[in-house]
Short mmCIF file of C-alpha atoms in Angstrom, two decimals:
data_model
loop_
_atom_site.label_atom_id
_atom_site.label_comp_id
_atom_site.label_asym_id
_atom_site.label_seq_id
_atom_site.Cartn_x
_atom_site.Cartn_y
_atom_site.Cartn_z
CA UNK A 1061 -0.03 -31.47 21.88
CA UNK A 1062 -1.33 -32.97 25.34
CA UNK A 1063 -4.56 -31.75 26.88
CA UNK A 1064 -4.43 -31.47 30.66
CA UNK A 1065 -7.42 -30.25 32.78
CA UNK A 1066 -6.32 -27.32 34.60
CA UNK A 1067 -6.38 -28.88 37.74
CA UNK A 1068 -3.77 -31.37 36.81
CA UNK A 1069 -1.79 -28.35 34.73
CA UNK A 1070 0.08 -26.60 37.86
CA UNK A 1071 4.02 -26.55 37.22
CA UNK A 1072 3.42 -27.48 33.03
CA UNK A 1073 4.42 -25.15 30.16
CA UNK A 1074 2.12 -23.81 27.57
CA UNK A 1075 2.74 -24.49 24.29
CA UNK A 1076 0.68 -21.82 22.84
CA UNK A 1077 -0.44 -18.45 23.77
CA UNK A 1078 -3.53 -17.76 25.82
CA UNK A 1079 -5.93 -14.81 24.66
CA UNK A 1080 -8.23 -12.88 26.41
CA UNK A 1081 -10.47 -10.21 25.57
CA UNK A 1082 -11.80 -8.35 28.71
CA UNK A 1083 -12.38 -4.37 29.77
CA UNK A 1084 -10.78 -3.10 26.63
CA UNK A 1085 -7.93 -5.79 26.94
CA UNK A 1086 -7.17 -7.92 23.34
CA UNK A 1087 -4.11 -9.85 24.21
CA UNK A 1088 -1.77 -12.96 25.44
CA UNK A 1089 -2.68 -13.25 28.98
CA UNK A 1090 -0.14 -15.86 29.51
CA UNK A 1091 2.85 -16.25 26.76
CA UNK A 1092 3.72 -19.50 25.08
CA UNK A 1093 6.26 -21.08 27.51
CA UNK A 1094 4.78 -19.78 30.47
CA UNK A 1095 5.12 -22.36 33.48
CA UNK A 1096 1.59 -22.70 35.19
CA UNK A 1097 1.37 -21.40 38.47
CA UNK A 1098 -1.47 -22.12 41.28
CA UNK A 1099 -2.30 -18.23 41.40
CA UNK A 1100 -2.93 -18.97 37.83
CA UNK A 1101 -5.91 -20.98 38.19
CA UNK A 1102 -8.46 -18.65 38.97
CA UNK A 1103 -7.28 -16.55 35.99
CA UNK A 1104 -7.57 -19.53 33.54
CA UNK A 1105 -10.88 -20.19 34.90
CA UNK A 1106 -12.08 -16.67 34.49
CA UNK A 1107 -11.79 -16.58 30.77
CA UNK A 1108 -13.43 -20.01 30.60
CA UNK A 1109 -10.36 -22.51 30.42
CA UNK A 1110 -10.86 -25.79 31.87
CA UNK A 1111 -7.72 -27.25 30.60
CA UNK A 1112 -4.85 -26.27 28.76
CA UNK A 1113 -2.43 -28.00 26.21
CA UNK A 1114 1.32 -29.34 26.89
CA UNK A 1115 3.34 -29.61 23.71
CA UNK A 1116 4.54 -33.32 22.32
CA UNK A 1117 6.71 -32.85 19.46
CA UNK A 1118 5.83 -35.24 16.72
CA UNK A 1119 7.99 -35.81 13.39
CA UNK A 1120 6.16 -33.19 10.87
CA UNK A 1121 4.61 -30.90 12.79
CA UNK A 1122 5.22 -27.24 14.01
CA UNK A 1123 4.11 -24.46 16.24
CA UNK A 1124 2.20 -21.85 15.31
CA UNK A 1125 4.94 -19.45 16.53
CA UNK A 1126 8.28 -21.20 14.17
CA UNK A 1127 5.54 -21.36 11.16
CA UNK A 1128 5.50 -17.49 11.73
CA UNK A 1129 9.13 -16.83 11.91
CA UNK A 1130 9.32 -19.15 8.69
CA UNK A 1131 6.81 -17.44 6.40
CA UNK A 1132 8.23 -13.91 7.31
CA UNK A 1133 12.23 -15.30 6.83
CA UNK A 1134 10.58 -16.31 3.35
CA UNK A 1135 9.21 -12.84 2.52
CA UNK A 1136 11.75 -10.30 3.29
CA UNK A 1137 10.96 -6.76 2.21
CA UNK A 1138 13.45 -4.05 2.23
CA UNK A 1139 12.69 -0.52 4.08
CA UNK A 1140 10.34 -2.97 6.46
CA UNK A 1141 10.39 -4.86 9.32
CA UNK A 1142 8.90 -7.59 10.99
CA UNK A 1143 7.52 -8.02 14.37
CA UNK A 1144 6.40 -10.95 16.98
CA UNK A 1145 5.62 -13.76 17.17
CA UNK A 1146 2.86 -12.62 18.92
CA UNK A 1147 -0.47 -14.61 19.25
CA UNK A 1148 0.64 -16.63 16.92
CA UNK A 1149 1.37 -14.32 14.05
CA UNK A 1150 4.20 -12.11 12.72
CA UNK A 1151 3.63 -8.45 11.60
CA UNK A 1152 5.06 -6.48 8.81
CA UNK A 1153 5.68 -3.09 9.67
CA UNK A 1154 6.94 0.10 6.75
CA UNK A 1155 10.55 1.45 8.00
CA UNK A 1156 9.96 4.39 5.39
CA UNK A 1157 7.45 6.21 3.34
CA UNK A 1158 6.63 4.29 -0.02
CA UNK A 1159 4.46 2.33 -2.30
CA UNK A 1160 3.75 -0.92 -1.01
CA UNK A 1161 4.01 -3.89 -3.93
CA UNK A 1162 2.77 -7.12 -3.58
CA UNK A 1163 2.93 -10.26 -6.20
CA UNK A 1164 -0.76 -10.68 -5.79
CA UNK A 1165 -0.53 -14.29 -8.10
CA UNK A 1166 2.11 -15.71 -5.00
CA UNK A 1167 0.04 -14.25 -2.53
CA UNK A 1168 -3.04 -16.31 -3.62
CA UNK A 1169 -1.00 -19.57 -4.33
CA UNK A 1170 0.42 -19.15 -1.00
CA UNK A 1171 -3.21 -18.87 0.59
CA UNK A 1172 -4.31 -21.53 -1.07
CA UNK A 1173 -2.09 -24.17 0.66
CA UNK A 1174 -4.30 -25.09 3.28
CA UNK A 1175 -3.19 -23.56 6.87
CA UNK A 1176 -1.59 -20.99 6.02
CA UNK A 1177 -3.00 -17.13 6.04
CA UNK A 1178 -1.53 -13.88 4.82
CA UNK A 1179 -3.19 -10.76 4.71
CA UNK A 1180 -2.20 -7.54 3.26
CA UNK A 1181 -2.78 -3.80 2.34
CA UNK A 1182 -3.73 -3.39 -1.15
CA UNK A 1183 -1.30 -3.48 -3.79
CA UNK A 1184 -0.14 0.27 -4.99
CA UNK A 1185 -0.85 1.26 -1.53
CA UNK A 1186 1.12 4.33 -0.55
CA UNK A 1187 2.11 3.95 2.99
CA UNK A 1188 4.18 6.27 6.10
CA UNK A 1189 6.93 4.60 8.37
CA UNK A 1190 4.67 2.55 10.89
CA UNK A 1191 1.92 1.55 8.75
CA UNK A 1192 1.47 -2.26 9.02
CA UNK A 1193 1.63 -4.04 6.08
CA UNK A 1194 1.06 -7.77 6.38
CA UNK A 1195 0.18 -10.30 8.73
CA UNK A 1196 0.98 -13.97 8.69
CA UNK A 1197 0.33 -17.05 10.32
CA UNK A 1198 -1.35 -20.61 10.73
CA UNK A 1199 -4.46 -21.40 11.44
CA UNK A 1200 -4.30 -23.95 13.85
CA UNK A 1201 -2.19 -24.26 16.69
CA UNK A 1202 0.27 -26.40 14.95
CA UNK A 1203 0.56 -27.94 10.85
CA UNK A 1204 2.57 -29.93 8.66
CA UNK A 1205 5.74 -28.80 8.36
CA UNK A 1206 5.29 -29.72 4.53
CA UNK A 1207 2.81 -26.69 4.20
CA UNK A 1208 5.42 -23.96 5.25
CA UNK A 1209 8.53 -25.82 2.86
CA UNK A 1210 5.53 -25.46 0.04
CA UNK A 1211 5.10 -22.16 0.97
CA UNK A 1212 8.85 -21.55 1.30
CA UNK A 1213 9.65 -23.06 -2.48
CA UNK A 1214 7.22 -20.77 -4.21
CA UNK A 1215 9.17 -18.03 -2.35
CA UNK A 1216 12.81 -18.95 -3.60
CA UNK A 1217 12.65 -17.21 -6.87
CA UNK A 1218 9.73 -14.23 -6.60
CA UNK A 1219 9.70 -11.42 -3.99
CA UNK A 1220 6.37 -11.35 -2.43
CA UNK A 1221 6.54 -7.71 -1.17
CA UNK A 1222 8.34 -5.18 -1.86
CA UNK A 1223 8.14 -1.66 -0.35
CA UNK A 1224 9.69 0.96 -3.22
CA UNK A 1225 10.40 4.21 -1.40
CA UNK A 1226 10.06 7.88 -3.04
CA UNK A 1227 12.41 9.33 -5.19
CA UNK A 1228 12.95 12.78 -5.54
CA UNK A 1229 11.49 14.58 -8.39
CA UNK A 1230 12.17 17.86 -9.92
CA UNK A 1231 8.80 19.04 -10.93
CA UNK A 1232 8.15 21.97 -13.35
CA UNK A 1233 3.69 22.65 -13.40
CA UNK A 1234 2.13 24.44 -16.21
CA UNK A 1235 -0.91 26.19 -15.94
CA UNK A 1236 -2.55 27.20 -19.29
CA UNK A 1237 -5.76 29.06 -19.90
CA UNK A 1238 -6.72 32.35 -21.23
CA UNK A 1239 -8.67 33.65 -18.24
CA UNK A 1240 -5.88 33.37 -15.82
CA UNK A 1241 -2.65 34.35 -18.26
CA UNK A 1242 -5.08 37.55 -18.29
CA UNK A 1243 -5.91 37.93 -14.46
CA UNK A 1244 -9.60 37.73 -15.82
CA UNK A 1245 -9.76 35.04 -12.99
CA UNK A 1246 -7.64 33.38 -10.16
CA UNK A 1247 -5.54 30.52 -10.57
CA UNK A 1248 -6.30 27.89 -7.77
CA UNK A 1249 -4.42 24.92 -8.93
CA UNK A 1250 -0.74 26.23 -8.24
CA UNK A 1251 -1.98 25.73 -4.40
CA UNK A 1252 -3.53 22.58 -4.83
CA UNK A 1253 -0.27 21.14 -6.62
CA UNK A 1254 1.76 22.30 -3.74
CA UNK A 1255 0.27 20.91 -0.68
CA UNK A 1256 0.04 17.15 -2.50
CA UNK A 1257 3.74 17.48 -3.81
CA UNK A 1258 4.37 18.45 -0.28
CA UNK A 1259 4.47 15.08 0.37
CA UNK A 1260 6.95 13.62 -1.62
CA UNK A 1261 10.46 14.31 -2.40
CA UNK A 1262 10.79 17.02 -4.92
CA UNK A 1263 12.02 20.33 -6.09
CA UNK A 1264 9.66 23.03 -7.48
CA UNK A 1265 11.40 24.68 -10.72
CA UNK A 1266 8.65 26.41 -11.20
CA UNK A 1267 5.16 27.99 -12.37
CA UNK A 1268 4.36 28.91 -15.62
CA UNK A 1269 0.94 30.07 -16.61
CA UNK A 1270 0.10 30.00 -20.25
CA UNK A 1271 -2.26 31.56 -22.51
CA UNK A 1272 -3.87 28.69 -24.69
CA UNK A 1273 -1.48 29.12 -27.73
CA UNK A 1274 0.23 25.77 -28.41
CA UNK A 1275 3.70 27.35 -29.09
CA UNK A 1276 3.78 28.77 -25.55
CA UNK A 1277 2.76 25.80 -23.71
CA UNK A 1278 5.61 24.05 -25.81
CA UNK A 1279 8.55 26.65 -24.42
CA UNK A 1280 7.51 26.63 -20.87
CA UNK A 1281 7.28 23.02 -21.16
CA UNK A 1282 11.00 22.68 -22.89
CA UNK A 1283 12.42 25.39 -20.68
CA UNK A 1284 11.62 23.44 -17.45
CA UNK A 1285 13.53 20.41 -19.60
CA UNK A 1286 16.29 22.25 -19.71
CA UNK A 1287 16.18 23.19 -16.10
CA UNK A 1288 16.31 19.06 -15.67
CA UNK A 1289 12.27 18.76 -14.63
CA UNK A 1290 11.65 14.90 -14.84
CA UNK A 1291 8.47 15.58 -13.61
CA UNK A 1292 5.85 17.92 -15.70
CA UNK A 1293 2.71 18.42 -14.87
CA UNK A 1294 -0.32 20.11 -16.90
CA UNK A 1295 -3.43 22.12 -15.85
CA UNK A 1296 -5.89 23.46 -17.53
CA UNK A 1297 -7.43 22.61 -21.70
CA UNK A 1298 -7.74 18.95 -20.58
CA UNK A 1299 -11.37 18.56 -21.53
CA UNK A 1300 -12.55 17.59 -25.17
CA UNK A 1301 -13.28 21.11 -26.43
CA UNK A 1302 -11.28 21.93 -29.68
CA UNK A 1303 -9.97 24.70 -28.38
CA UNK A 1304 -8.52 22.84 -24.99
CA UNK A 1305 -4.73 22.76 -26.74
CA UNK A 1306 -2.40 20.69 -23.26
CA UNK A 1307 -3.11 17.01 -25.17
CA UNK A 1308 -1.92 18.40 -28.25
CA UNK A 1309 0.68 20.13 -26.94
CA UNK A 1310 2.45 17.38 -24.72
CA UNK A 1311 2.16 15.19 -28.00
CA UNK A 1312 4.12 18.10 -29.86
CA UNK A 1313 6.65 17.34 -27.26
CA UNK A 1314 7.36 14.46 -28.62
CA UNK A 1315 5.95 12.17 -25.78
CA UNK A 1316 4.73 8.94 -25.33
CA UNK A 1317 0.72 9.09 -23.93
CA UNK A 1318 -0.10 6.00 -22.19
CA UNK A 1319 -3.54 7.38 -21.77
CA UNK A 1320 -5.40 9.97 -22.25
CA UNK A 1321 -8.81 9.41 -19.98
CA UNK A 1322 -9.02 6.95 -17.28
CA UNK A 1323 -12.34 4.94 -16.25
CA UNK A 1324 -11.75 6.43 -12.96
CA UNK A 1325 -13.89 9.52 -11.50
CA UNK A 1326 -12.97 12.18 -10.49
CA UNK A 1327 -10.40 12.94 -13.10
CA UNK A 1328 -11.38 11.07 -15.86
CA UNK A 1329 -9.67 13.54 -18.12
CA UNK A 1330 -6.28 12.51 -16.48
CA UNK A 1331 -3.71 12.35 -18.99
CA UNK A 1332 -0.41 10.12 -18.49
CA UNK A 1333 2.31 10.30 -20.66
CA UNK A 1334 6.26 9.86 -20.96
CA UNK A 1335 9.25 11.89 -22.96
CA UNK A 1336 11.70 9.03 -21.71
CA UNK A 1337 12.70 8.98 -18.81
CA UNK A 1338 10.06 12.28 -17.70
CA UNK A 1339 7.38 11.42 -15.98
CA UNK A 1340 4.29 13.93 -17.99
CA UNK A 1341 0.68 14.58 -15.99
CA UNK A 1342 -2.85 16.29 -17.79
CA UNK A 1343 -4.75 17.30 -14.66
CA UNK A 1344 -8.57 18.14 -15.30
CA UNK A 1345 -10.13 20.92 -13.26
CA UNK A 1346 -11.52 18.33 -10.63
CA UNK A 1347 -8.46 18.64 -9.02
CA UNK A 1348 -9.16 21.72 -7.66
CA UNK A 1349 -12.93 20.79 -6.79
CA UNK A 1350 -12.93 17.96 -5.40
CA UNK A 1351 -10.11 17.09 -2.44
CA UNK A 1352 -9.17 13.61 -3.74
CA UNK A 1353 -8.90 12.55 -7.53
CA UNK A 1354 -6.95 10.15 -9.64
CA UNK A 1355 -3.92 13.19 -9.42
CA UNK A 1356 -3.39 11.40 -5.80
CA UNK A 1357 -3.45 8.16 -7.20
CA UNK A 1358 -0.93 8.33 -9.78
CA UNK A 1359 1.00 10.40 -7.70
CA UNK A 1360 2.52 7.75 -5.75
CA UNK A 1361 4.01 5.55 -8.44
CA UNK A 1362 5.17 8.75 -10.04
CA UNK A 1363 7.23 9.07 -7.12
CA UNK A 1364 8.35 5.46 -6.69
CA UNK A 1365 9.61 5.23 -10.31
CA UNK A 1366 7.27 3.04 -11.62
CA UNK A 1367 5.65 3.26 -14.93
CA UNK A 1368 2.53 3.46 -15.60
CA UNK A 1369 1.20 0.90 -18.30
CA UNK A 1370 -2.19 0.98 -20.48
CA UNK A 1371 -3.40 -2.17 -18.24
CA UNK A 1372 -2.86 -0.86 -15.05
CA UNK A 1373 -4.41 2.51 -16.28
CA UNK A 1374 -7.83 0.13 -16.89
CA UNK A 1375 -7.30 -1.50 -13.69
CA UNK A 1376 -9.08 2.07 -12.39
CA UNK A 1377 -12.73 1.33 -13.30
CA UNK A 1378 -12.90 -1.30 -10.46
CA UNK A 1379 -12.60 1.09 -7.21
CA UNK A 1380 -12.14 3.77 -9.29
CA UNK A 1381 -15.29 5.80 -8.30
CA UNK A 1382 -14.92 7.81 -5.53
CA UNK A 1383 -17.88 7.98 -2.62
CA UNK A 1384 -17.44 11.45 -1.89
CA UNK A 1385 -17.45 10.33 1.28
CA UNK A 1386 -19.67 13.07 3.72
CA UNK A 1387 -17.85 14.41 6.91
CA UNK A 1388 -14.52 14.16 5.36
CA UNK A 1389 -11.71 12.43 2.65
CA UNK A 1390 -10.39 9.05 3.59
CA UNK A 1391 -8.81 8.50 1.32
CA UNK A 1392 -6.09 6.31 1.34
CA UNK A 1393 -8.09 4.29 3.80
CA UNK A 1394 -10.68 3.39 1.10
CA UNK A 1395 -11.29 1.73 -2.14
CA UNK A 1396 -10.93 4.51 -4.16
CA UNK A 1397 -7.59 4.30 -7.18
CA UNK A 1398 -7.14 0.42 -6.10
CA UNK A 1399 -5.36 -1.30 -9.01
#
């Protein structure tokens, strides 16, 4: 680059953007490229610029702008787009609704180059078509070409983001507890199931409320089965009273349980099993108290066909206590369920 005072600049190209932050404005006030005019001037001046830089290629160096359009051609992610350059940086943008996935390990090696920044959502963050979801760029104005090749190799044989949309899910929910099979009280959670299942793909076989007798949880459970549920899930008997029979029951089933408790709260009685390729959910009471628990956590990965392991189960306890936040749920916009 070649610094020229603004005087001296009239009829010159800019080799970078020019910001400005004024009366609500956050933006390029003049566009890399942009050939310097005398009205210009006072412009330049009123944003405090006494000179502005010229670019002079040199062997090993690049642009803010191409290290951009480099780092997102090395991260492509599918159901996403990018957008810019723009101030220097390119913008990663959700085509669909999904689970954004990020190979956190690349993501820090990649930081860790020197120049070179990308920031993200969280990883296992669920995510509507719009939502951005990364942001790269340099630094400085220009680097070292050899940063964004390093960058580039690490890239060749790992993904660093991937976007996995929703599949569809055909969900059969069991309800079991002797006070509602008998109308001595009303069952809430039906409701509660609905609305969050609203938001994913999926067919509703079903409702089946249950008296707490093991060998009727186990036929409402096997009948949706044969209806083709790949999705179950369980309300109700979660807790650690002997006479709370669901845990027993979806073992019965024959089912794998990855866990039964989470070090997450609210719904630390969550229960997450599999029978194959069926996806199996315990849901404690808190579910119906409390607007957000780990049920809308483990929801989206449900969805996006990824299984749950032990490990990311115990990835919970860190952001896994919710703030109850006052004046209203934020939740996804918060650190509650990051894993």
């Amino acid at each position: 680059m070649k610094k020229v005072k603004l005087e001296n600049a009239v009829g010159m190209t800019l080799c970078h953007d020019i910001t400005a932050m004024f009366d609500g404005f956050k933006g390029a006030l003049f566009k890399r490229g942009h050939v310097i005019a005398q009205e210009d001037i006072p412009r330049l001046l009123d944003i405090g610029k006494q000179s502005v830089f010229v670019w002079e290629p040199e062997a090993g160096e690049i642009h803010e702008e191409d290290a951009a359009l480099r780092m997102a051609a090395m991260a492509p992610c599918a159901l996403a787009h990018y957008e810019g350059p723009g101030e220097g940086k390119m913008i990663l943008r959700a085509d669909a609704p999904g689970m954004f996935r990020i190979d956190t390990a690349l993501l820090h090696e990649i930081n860790r180059i020197g120049d070179i920044t990308i920031t993200t959502l969280p990883d296992h963050y669920p995510v509507t078509p719009g939502a951005r979801l990364a942001s790269m760029r340099i630094v400085p104005l220009v680097t070292q070409e050899t940063q964004i090749a390093q960058a580039e190799q690490l890239c060749r044989s790992r993904a660093l983001f991937r976007l996995l949309p929703y599949r569809k899910k055909t969900v059969g929910i069991i309800i079991t507890g002797s006070e509602i099979y008998h109308g001595r009280i009303r069952d809430k959670f039906e409701a509660v199931a609905r609305k969050k299942l609203a938001a994913y793909p999926c067919e509703i076989l079903g409702v089946a409320v249950c008296d707490d007798v093991p060998e009727m949880l186990d036929a409402a459970a096997r009948a949706f089965l044969e209806q083709g549920a790949d999705l179950l899930i369980f309300s109700g008997g979660m807790s650690v009273d002997p006479d709370d029979l669901t845990p027993a029951a979806i073992r019965a089933l024959g089912a794998e349980i990855v866990s039964y408790g989470v070090p997450a709260q609210p719904g630390n009685m969550t229960l997450v099993a599999y029978l194959g390729s069926v996806a199996i959910l315990g849901v404690p009471g808190a579910a119906v108290a409390l607007p957000t628990t780990i049920f809308d956590v483990v929801l989206p990965q449900i969805f996006a066909e990824e299984k749950f392991t032990k490990a990311d189960l115990l990835r919970l306890a860190e952001g896994g206590l919710c703030q109850q936040c006052s004046g209203g749920c934020h939740f996804p916009n918060c650190s509650f369920g990051r894993y």
